[in-house]
Backbone as a ProteinNet text record, in pm:
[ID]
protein_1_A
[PRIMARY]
XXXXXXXXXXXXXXXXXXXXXXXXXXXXXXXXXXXXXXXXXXXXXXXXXXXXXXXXXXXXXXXXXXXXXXXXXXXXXXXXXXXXXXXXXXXXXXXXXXXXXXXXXXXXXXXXXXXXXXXXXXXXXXXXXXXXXXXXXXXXXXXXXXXXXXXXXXXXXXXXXXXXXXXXXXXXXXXXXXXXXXXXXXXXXXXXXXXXXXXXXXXXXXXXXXXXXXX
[TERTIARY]
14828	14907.6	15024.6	15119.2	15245.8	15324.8	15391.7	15459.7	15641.8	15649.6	15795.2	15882.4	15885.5	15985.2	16126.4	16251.6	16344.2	16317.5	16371.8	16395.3	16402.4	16513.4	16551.3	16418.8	16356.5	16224.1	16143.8	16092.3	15998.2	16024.1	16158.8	16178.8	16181.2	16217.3	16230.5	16132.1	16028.3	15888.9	15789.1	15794.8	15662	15612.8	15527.6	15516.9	15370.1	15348.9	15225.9	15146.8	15066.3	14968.7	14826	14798.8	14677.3	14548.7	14642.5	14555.1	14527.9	14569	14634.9	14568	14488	14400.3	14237.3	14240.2	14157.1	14022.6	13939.1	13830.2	13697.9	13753.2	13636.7	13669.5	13810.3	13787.9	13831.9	13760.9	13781.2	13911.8	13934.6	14094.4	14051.4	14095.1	14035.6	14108.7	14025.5	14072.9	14189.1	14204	14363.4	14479.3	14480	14580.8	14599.6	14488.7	14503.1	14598.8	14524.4	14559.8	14762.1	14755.4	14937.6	14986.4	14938.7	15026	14984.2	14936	14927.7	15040.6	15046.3	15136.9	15254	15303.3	15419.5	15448.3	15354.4	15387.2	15443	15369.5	15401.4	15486	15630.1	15738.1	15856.6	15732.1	15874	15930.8	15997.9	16077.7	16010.1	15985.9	15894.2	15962.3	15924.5	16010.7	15942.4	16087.4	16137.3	15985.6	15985.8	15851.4	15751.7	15687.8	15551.6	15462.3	15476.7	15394.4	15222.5	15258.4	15113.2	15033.8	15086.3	14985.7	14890.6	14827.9	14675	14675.7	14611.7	14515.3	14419.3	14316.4	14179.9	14125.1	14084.5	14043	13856	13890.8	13735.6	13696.9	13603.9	13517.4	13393.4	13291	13169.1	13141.3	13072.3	13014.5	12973.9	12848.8	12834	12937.7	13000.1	13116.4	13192.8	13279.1	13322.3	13318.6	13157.1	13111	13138.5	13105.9	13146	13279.8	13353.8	13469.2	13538.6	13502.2	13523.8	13528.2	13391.2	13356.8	13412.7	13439.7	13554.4	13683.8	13732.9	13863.8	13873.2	13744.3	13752.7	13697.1	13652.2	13587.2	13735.2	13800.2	13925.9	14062.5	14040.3	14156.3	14142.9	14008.9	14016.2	13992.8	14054.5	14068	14221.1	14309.6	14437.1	14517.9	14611	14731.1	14852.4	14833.6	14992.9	15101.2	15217.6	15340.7	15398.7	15426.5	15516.6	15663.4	15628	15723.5	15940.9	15978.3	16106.2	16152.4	16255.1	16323.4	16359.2	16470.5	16513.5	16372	16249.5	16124.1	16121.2	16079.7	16050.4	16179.3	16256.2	16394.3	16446.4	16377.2	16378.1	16243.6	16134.4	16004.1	16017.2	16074.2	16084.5	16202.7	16281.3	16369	16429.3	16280.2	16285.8	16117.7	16128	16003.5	15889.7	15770.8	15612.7	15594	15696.7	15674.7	15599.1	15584.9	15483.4	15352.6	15360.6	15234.3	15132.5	15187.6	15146.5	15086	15202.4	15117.5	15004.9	15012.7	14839.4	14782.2	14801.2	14686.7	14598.7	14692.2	14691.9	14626.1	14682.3	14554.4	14433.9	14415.4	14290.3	14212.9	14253	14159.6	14153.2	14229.2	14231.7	14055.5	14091	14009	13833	13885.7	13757.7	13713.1	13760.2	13748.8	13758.8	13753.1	13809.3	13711.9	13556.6	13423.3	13457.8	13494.2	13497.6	13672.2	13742.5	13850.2	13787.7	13804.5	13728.9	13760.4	13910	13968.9	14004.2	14024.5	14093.9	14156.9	14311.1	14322.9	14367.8	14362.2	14402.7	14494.8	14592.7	14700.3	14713.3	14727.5	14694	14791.9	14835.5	14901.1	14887.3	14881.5	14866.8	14937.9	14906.6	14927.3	14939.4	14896.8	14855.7	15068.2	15049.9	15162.1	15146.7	15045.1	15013.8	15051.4	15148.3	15217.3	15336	15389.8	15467.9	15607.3	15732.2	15804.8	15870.7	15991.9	16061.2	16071.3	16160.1	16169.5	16093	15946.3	15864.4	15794.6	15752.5	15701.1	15784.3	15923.7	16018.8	15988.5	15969.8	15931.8	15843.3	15727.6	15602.7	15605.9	15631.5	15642.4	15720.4	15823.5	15915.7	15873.8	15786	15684.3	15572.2	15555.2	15425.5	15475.6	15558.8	15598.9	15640	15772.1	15798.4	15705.2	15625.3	15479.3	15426.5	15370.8	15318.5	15412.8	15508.4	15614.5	15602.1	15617.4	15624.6	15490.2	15392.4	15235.6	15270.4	15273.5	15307.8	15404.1	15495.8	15590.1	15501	15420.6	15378.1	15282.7	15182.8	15096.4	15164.3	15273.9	15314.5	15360.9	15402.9	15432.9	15319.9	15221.1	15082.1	14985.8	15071.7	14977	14879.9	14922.6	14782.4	14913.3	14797.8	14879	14822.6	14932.7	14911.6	14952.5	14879	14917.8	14935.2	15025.5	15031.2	14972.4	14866.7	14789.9	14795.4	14800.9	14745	14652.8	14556.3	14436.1	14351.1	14334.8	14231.7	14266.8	14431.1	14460.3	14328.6	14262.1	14218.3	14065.4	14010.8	13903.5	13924.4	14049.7	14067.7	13957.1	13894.2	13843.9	13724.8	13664.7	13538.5	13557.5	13633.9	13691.2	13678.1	13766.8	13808.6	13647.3	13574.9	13431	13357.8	13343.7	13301.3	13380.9	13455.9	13553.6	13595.3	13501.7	13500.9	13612.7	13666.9	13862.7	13855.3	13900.7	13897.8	14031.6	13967.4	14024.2	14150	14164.7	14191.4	14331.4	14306.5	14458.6	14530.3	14417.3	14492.3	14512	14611.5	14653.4	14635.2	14514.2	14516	14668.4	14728.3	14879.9	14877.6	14759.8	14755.1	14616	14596.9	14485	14573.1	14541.6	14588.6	14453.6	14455.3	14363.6	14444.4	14369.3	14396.9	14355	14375	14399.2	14460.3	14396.9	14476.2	14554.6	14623.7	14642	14635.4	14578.1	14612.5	14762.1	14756.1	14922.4	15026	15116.9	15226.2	15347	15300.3	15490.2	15519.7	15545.2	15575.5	15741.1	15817.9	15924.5	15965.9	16074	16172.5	16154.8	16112.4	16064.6	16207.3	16212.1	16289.5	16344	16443.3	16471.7	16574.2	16607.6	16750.8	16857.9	16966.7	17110.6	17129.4	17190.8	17223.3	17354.3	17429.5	17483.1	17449	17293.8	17231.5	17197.6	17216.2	17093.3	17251.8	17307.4	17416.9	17499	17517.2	17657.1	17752.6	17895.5	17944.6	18040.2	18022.2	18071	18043.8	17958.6	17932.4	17845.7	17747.6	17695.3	17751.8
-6383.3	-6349.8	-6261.7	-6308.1	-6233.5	-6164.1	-6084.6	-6052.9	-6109.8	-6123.2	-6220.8	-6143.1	-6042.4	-5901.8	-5909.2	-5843.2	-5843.3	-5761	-5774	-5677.7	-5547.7	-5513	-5374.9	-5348.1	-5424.2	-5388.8	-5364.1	-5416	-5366.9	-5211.3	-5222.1	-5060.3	-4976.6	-4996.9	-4885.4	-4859.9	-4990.9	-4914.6	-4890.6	-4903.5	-4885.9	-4757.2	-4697.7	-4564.9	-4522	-4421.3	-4350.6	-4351.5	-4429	-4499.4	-4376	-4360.2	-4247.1	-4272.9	-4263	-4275.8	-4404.6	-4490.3	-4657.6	-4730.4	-4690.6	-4842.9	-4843.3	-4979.9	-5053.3	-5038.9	-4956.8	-4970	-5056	-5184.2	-5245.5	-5377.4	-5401.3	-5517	-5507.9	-5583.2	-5573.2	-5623.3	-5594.6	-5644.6	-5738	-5885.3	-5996.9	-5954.7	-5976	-5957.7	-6075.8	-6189.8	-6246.4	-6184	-6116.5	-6026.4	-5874.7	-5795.4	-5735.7	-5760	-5893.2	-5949.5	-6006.5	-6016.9	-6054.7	-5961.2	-5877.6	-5730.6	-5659.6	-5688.8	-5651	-5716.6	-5846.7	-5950.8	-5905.5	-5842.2	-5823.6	-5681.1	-5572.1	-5492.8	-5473.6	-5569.5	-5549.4	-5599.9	-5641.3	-5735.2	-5604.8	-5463.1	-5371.3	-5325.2	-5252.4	-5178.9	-5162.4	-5084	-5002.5	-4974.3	-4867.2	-4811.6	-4844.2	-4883.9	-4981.1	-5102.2	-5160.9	-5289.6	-5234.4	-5136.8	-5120	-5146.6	-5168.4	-5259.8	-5162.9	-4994.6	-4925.4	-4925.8	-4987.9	-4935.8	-4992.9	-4970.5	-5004.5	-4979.5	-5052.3	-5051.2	-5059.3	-4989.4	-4977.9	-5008.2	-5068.9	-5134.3	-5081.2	-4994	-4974.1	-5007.4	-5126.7	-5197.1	-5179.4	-5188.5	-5160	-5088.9	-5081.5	-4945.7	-4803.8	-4844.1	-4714.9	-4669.1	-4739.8	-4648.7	-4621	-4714.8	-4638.3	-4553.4	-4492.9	-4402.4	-4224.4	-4297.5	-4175.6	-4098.4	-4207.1	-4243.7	-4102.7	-4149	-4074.8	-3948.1	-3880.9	-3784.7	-3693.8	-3756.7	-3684.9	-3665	-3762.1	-3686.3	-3627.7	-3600.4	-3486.2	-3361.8	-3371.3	-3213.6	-3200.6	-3274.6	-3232.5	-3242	-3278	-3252.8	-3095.5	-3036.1	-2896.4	-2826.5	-2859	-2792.6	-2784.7	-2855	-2912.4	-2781.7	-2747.4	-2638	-2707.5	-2604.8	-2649.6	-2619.6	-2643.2	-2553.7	-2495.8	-2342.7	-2286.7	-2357.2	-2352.6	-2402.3	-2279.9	-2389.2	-2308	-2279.2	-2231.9	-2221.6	-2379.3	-2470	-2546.1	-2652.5	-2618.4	-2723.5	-2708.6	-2571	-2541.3	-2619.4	-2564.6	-2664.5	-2825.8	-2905.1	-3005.4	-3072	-2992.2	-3040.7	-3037.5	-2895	-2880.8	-2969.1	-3036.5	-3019.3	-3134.9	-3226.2	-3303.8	-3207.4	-3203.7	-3112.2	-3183.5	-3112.8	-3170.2	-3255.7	-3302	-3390.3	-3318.4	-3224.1	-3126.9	-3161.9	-3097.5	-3106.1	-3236.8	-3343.8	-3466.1	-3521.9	-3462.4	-3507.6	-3450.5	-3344.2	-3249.2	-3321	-3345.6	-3382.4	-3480.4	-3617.7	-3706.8	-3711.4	-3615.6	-3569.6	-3535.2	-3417.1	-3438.1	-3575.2	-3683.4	-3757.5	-3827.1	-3889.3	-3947.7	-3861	-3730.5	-3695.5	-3694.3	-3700.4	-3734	-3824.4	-3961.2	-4100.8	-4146.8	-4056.8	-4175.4	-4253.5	-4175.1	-4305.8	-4439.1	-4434.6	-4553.3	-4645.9	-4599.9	-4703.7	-4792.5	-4908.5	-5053.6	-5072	-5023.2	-5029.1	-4919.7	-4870.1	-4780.9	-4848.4	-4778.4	-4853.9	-4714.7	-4692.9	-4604.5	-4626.8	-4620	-4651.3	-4553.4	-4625.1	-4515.9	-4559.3	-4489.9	-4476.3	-4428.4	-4527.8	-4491.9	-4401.4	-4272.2	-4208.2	-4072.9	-3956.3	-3827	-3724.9	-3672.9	-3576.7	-3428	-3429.8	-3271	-3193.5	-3111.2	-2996.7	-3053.7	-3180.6	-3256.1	-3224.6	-3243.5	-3214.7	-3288.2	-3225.1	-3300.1	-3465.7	-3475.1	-3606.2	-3685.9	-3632.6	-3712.5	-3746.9	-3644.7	-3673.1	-3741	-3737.6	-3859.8	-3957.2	-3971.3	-4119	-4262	-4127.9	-4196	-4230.2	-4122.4	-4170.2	-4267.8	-4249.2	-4369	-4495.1	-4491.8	-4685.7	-4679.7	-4558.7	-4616.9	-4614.6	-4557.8	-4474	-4660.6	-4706	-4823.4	-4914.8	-4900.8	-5060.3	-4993.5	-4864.5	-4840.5	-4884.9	-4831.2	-4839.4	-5023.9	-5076.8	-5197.9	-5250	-5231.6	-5269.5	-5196.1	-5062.5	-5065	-5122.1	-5195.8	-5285.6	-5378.3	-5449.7	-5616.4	-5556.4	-5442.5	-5462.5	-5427.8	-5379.7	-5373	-5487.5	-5574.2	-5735.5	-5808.4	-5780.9	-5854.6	-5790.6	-5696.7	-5658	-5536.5	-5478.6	-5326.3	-5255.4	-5149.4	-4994.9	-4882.6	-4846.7	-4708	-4634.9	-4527.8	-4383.3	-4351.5	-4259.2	-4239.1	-4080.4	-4063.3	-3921.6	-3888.9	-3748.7	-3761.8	-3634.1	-3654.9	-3537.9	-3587.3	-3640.7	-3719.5	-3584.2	-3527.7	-3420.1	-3364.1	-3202.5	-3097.7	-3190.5	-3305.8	-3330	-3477.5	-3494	-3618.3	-3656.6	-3562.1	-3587.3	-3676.2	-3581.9	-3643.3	-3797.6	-3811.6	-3936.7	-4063.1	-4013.6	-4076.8	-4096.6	-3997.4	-4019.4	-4174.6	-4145.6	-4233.6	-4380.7	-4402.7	-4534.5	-4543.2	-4470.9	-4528.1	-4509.4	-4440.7	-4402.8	-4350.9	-4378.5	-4322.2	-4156.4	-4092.2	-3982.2	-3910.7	-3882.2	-3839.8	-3930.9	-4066.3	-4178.9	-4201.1	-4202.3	-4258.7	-4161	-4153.9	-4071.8	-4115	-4050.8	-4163.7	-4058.5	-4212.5	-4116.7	-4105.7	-4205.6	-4127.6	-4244.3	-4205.9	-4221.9	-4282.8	-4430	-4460.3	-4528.2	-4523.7	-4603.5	-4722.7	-4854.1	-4942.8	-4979.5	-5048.6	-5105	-5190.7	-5295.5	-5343.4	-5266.5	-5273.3	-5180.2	-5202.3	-5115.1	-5140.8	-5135.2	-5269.6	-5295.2	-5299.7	-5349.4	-5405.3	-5291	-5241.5	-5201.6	-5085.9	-5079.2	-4936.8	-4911.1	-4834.5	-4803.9	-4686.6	-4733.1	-4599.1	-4463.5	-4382.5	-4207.7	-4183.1	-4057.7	-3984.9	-3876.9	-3864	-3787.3	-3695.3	-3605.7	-3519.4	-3625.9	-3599	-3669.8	-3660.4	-3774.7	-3844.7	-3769.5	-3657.1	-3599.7	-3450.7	-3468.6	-3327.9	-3355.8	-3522	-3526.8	-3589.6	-3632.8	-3758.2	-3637.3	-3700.1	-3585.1	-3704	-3697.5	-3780.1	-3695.5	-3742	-3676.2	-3571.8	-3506.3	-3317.5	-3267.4	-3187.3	-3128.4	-3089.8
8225.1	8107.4	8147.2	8105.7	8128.7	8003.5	7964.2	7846.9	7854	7964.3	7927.6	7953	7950.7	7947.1	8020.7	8035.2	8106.7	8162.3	8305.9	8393.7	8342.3	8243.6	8208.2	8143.6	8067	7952.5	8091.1	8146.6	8228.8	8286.4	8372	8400.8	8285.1	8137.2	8103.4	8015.8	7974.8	7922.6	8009	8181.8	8216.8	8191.6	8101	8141.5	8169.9	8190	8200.1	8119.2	8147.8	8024.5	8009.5	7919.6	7929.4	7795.6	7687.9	7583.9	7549.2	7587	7553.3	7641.8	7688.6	7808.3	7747.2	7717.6	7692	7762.7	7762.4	7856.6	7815.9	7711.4	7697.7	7760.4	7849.7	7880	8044.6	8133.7	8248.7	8307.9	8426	8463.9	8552.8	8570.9	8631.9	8760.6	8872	9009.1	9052.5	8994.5	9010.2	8962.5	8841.8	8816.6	8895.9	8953.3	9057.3	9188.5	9260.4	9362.3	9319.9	9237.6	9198.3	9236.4	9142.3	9140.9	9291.5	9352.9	9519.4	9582.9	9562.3	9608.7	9605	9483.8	9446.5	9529.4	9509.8	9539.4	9710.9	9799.5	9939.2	9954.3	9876.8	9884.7	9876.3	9863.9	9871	10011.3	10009.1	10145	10179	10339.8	10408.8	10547	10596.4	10721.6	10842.2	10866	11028.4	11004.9	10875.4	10873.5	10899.9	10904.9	10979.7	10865.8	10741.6	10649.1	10667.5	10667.9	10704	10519.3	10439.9	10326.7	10355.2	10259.1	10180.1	10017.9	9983.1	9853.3	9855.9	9797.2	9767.4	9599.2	9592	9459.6	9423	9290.5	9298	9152.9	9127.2	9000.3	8969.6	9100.1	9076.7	9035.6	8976.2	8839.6	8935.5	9007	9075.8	9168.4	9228.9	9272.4	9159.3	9069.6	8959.2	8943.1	8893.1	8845	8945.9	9108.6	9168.2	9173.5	9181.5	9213.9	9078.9	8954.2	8873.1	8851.8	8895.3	8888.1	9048.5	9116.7	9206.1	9147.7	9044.5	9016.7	8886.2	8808	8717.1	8782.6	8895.4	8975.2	9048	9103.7	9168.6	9078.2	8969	8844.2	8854.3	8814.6	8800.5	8910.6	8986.5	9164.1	9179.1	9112.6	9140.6	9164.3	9214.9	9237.4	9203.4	9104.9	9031.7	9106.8	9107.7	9178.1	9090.3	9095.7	8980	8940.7	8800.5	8719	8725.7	8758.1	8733.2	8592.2	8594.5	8431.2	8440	8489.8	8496	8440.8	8483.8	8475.3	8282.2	8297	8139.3	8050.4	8098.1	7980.2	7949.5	8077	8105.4	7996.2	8022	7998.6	7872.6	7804.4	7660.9	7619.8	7644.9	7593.4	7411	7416.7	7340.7	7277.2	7129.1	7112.7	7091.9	7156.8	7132	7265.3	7373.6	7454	7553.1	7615.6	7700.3	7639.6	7531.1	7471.6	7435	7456.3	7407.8	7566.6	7719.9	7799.6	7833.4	7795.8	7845.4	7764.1	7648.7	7514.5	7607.5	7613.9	7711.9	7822.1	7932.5	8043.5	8010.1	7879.9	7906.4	7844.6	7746.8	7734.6	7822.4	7931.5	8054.4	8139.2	8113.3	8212.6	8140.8	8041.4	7947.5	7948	7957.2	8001.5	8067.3	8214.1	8328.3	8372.5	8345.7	8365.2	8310.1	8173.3	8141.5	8160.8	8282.1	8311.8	8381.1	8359.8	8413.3	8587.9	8569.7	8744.9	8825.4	8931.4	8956.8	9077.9	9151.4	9198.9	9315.1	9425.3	9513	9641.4	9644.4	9719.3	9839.7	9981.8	10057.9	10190.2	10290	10380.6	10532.3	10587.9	10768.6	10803.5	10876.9	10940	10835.4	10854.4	10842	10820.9	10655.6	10691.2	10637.4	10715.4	10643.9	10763.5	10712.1	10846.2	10883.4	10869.2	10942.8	10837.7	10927.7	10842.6	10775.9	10701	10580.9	10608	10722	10745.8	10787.7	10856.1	10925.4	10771.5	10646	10491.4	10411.8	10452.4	10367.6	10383.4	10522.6	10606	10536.7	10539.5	10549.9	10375.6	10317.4	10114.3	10107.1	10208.8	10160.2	10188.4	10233.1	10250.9	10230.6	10099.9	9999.5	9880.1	9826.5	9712.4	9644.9	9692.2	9663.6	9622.2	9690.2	9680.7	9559.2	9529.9	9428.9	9270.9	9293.9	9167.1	9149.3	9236.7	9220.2	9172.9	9214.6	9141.6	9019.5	8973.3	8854	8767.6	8761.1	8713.3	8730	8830.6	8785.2	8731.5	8675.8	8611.5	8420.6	8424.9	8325.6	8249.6	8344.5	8312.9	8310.6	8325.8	8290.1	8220.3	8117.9	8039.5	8000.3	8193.6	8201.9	8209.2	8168.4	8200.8	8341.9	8378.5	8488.1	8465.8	8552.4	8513.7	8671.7	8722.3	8868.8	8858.6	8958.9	8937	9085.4	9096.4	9238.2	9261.8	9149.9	9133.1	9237	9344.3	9453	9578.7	9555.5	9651.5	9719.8	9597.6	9646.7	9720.8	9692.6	9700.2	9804.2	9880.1	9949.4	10048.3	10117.8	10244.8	10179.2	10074.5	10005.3	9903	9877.7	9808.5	9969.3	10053.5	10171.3	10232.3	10210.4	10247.5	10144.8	10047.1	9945.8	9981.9	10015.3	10019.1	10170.6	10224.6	10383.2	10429.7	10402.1	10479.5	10575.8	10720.6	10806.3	10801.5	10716	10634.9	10791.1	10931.7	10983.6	11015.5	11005	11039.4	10895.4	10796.1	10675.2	10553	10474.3	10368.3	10239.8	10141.4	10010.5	9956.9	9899.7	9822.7	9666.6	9606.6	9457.8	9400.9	9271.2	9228	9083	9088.7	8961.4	8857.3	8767.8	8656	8625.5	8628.4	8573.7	8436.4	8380.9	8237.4	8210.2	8071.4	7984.6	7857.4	7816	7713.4	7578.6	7526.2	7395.6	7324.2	7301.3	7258.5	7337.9	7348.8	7451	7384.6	7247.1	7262.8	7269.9	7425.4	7499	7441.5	7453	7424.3	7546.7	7588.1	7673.8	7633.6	7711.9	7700.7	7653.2	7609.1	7632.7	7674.6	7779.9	7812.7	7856.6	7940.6	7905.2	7999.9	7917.8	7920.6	8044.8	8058.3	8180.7	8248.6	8201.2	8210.7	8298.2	8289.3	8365.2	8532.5	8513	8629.4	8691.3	8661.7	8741.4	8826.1	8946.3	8982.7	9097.2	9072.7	9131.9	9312.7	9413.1	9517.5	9580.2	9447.6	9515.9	9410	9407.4	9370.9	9213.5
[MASK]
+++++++++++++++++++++++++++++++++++++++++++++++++++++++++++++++++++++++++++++++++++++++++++++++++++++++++++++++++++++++++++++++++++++++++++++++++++++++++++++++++++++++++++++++++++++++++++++++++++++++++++++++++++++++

């Protein structure tokens, strides 16, 4: 099943799906496998084609699977917020508040998301620097965005999390990751959603963020 969408509709409703996924109906592993398809058709540096996806359905893993990222949701380290964060975040009213609302029922429900899907990356960048961590995001980051767009065109919703952080080694334990070569890079929930009609967020003017030649 596809929704038909334009290009622009796809980029500008995929969003962060939280309260809106369907957890009574399963996500058929051909529509998975598409949206894999699609996704490895993105960039990646100098080809080395290092992702992975990890796909987790079975109930008892499900189930573990889960309960690692509501024990490591509340492990998470925030980074302090700037002024610039606060004014940005506030700047359309109630929208802060609607994503916590949001997080927590996500985290209230994440037993019952039917899929999860965990996106992960060869080679280790913890300590490593700016450019060696540009590197390596920059040939996962793409594949993910892109699985989220084909799953938005077929119907499910994602949410991009990366509460798997404080508790990786033990996750990487559970799903057999050879935790020391490979990097899980985020923890998404899959879904169908309830209801297709997402609409474009909103957010601050294009005038804050654009800069032409210089700073």
């Amino acid at each position: 099943m596809t929704l038909n969408l334009s290009a622009d509709e796809v980029l500008s409703t995929t969003r962060a799906v939280r309260k809106r996924l369907d957890f009574s109906r399963p996500v058929p592993r051909r529509l998975i496998e598409e949206c894999i398809d699609l996704a490895t058709q993105a960039p990646t540096g100098r080809n080395r084609q290092r992702w992975h996806f990890l796909v987790v359905t079975e109930d008892a893993q499900r189930r573990a699977v889960a309960d690692i990222f509501r024990r490591a949701l509340a492990q998470a380290e925030r980074q302090p917020l700037t002024t610039d964060d606060v004014r940005r975040m506030n700047h359309h009213a109630g929208s802060t508040e609607r994503v916590f609302d949001s997080l927590r029922y996500l985290a209230d429900n994440i037993h019952r998301v039917p899929a999860f899907v965990i996106p992960a990356v060869e080679g280790r960048t913890d300590h490593a620097s700016a450019a060696v961590q540009s590197g390596t995001w920059g040939s996962i980051l793409p594949a993910v965005w892109s699985f989220m767009l084909a799953a938005r065109e077929r119907g499910l919703g994602t949410v991009w999390t990366t509460a798997q952080g404080p508790l990786e080694r033990e996750l990487a334990t559970v799903l057999r990751v050879p935790y020391d070569d490979v990097m899980l890079a985020a923890f998404i929930p899959l879904a169908f959603t309830i209801g297709t009609d997402f609409r474009p967020a909103k957010r601050v003017p294009r005038e804050q963020v654009l800069h032409w030649d210089r700073w």
